[in-house]
């Protein structure tokens, strides 16, 4: 990563998760581990979002019926 700066953030997590985290991840490496976990999850979410957008853009919806509906509406 190494962006040359850091942002402090505060999160609320369940006690059990916090206890497991502090038991398993050594002090001094916790920020790096959290950053890696967040980065991994963000990549997954971004991939899912891109796939959904591509799927939506690939739909060749026939807008004729929608346009007819809008034309018949009187506001």
PDB file of C-alpha atoms in Angstrom:
ATOM      1  CA  UNK A   1       0.000   0.000   0.000  1.00  0.00           C
ATOM      2  CA  UNK A   2       2.316   2.734   1.265  1.00  0.00           C
ATOM      3  CA  UNK A   3       0.455   5.928   0.387  1.00  0.00           C
ATOM      4  CA  UNK A   4       2.621   7.946   2.758  1.00  0.00           C
ATOM      5  CA  UNK A   5      -0.239   9.048   4.993  1.00  0.00           C
ATOM      6  CA  UNK A   6      -2.707   7.481   7.374  1.00  0.00           C
ATOM      7  CA  UNK A   7      -6.273   8.171   8.356  1.00  0.00           C
ATOM      8  CA  UNK A   8      -7.457   7.241  11.817  1.00  0.00           C
ATOM      9  CA  UNK A   9     -10.914   5.702  11.875  1.00  0.00           C
ATOM     10  CA  UNK A  10     -13.089   4.313  14.617  1.00  0.00           C
ATOM     11  CA  UNK A  11     -15.428   1.368  14.152  1.00  0.00           C
ATOM     12  CA  UNK A  12     -17.826  -0.462  16.415  1.00  0.00           C
ATOM     13  CA  UNK A  13     -17.637  -4.228  16.176  1.00  0.00           C
ATOM     14  CA  UNK A  14     -19.101  -7.049  18.225  1.00  0.00           C
ATOM     15  CA  UNK A  15     -17.185  -7.947  21.379  1.00  0.00           C
ATOM     16  CA  UNK A  16     -16.575 -11.502  20.175  1.00  0.00           C
ATOM     17  CA  UNK A  17     -14.977 -10.309  16.942  1.00  0.00           C
ATOM     18  CA  UNK A  18     -12.794  -7.814  18.804  1.00  0.00           C
ATOM     19  CA  UNK A  19     -11.655 -10.460  21.254  1.00  0.00           C
ATOM     20  CA  UNK A  20     -10.837 -12.919  18.479  1.00  0.00           C
ATOM     21  CA  UNK A  21      -8.992 -10.208  16.552  1.00  0.00           C
ATOM     22  CA  UNK A  22      -6.818  -9.135  19.484  1.00  0.00           C
ATOM     23  CA  UNK A  23      -6.148 -12.776  20.397  1.00  0.00           C
ATOM     24  CA  UNK A  24      -5.032 -13.745  16.902  1.00  0.00           C
ATOM     25  CA  UNK A  25      -3.454 -10.611  15.401  1.00  0.00           C
ATOM     26  CA  UNK A  26      -0.271  -9.445  17.122  1.00  0.00           C
ATOM     27  CA  UNK A  27      -0.039  -5.892  18.408  1.00  0.00           C
ATOM     28  CA  UNK A  28       1.894  -3.772  15.927  1.00  0.00           C
ATOM     29  CA  UNK A  29       0.372  -5.508  12.903  1.00  0.00           C
ATOM     30  CA  UNK A  30      -3.309  -4.847  13.555  1.00  0.00           C
ATOM     31  CA  UNK A  31      -3.630  -1.694  11.444  1.00  0.00           C
ATOM     32  CA  UNK A  32      -1.981  -3.433   8.500  1.00  0.00           C
ATOM     33  CA  UNK A  33      -4.254  -6.476   8.860  1.00  0.00           C
ATOM     34  CA  UNK A  34      -7.382  -4.311   9.079  1.00  0.00           C
ATOM     35  CA  UNK A  35      -6.295  -2.317   6.010  1.00  0.00           C
ATOM     36  CA  UNK A  36      -5.683  -5.537   4.056  1.00  0.00           C
ATOM     37  CA  UNK A  37      -9.067  -6.954   5.071  1.00  0.00           C
ATOM     38  CA  UNK A  38     -10.858  -3.747   4.092  1.00  0.00           C
ATOM     39  CA  UNK A  39      -8.979  -3.586   0.790  1.00  0.00           C
ATOM     40  CA  UNK A  40      -9.936  -7.169  -0.009  1.00  0.00           C
ATOM     41  CA  UNK A  41     -13.613  -6.619   0.806  1.00  0.00           C
ATOM     42  CA  UNK A  42     -13.719  -3.360  -1.167  1.00  0.00           C
ATOM     43  CA  UNK A  43     -12.264  -5.107  -4.199  1.00  0.00           C
ATOM     44  CA  UNK A  44     -14.974  -7.750  -3.925  1.00  0.00           C
ATOM     45  CA  UNK A  45     -17.742  -5.160  -3.574  1.00  0.00           C
ATOM     46  CA  UNK A  46     -16.400  -3.124  -6.488  1.00  0.00           C
ATOM     47  CA  UNK A  47     -16.248  -6.261  -8.647  1.00  0.00           C
ATOM     48  CA  UNK A  48     -19.835  -7.125  -7.721  1.00  0.00           C
ATOM     49  CA  UNK A  49     -20.992  -3.586  -8.517  1.00  0.00           C
ATOM     50  CA  UNK A  50     -19.178  -3.558 -11.850  1.00  0.00           C
ATOM     51  CA  UNK A  51     -20.727  -6.919 -12.761  1.00  0.00           C
ATOM     52  CA  UNK A  52     -24.199  -5.639 -11.875  1.00  0.00           C
ATOM     53  CA  UNK A  53     -23.675  -2.510 -13.975  1.00  0.00           C
ATOM     54  CA  UNK A  54     -22.414  -4.542 -16.910  1.00  0.00           C
ATOM     55  CA  UNK A  55     -25.411  -6.846 -16.634  1.00  0.00           C
ATOM     56  CA  UNK A  56     -27.818  -3.892 -16.487  1.00  0.00           C
ATOM     57  CA  UNK A  57     -26.108  -2.186 -19.420  1.00  0.00           C
ATOM     58  CA  UNK A  58     -26.278  -5.415 -21.398  1.00  0.00           C
ATOM     59  CA  UNK A  59     -30.029  -5.641 -21.099  1.00  0.00           C
ATOM     60  CA  UNK A  60     -31.595  -4.538 -24.325  1.00  0.00           C
ATOM     61  CA  UNK A  61     -34.821  -3.370 -22.825  1.00  0.00           C
ATOM     62  CA  UNK A  62     -37.573  -2.411 -25.172  1.00  0.00           C
ATOM     63  CA  UNK A  63     -38.472   1.074 -24.033  1.00  0.00           C
ATOM     64  CA  UNK A  64     -41.387   1.363 -26.479  1.00  0.00           C
ATOM     65  CA  UNK A  65     -43.953   0.199 -23.922  1.00  0.00           C
ATOM     66  CA  UNK A  66     -42.540   2.550 -21.290  1.00  0.00           C
ATOM     67  CA  UNK A  67     -42.620   5.495 -23.686  1.00  0.00           C
ATOM     68  CA  UNK A  68     -46.216   4.718 -24.660  1.00  0.00           C
ATOM     69  CA  UNK A  69     -47.170   4.623 -20.994  1.00  0.00           C
ATOM     70  CA  UNK A  70     -45.555   8.003 -20.400  1.00  0.00           C
ATOM     71  CA  UNK A  71     -47.236   9.522 -23.462  1.00  0.00           C
ATOM     72  CA  UNK A  72     -50.669   8.444 -22.254  1.00  0.00           C
ATOM     73  CA  UNK A  73     -50.166   9.972 -18.826  1.00  0.00           C
ATOM     74  CA  UNK A  74     -51.764  13.347 -18.238  1.00  0.00           C
ATOM     75  CA  UNK A  75     -50.153  15.416 -15.557  1.00  0.00           C
TER      76      UNK A  75
END
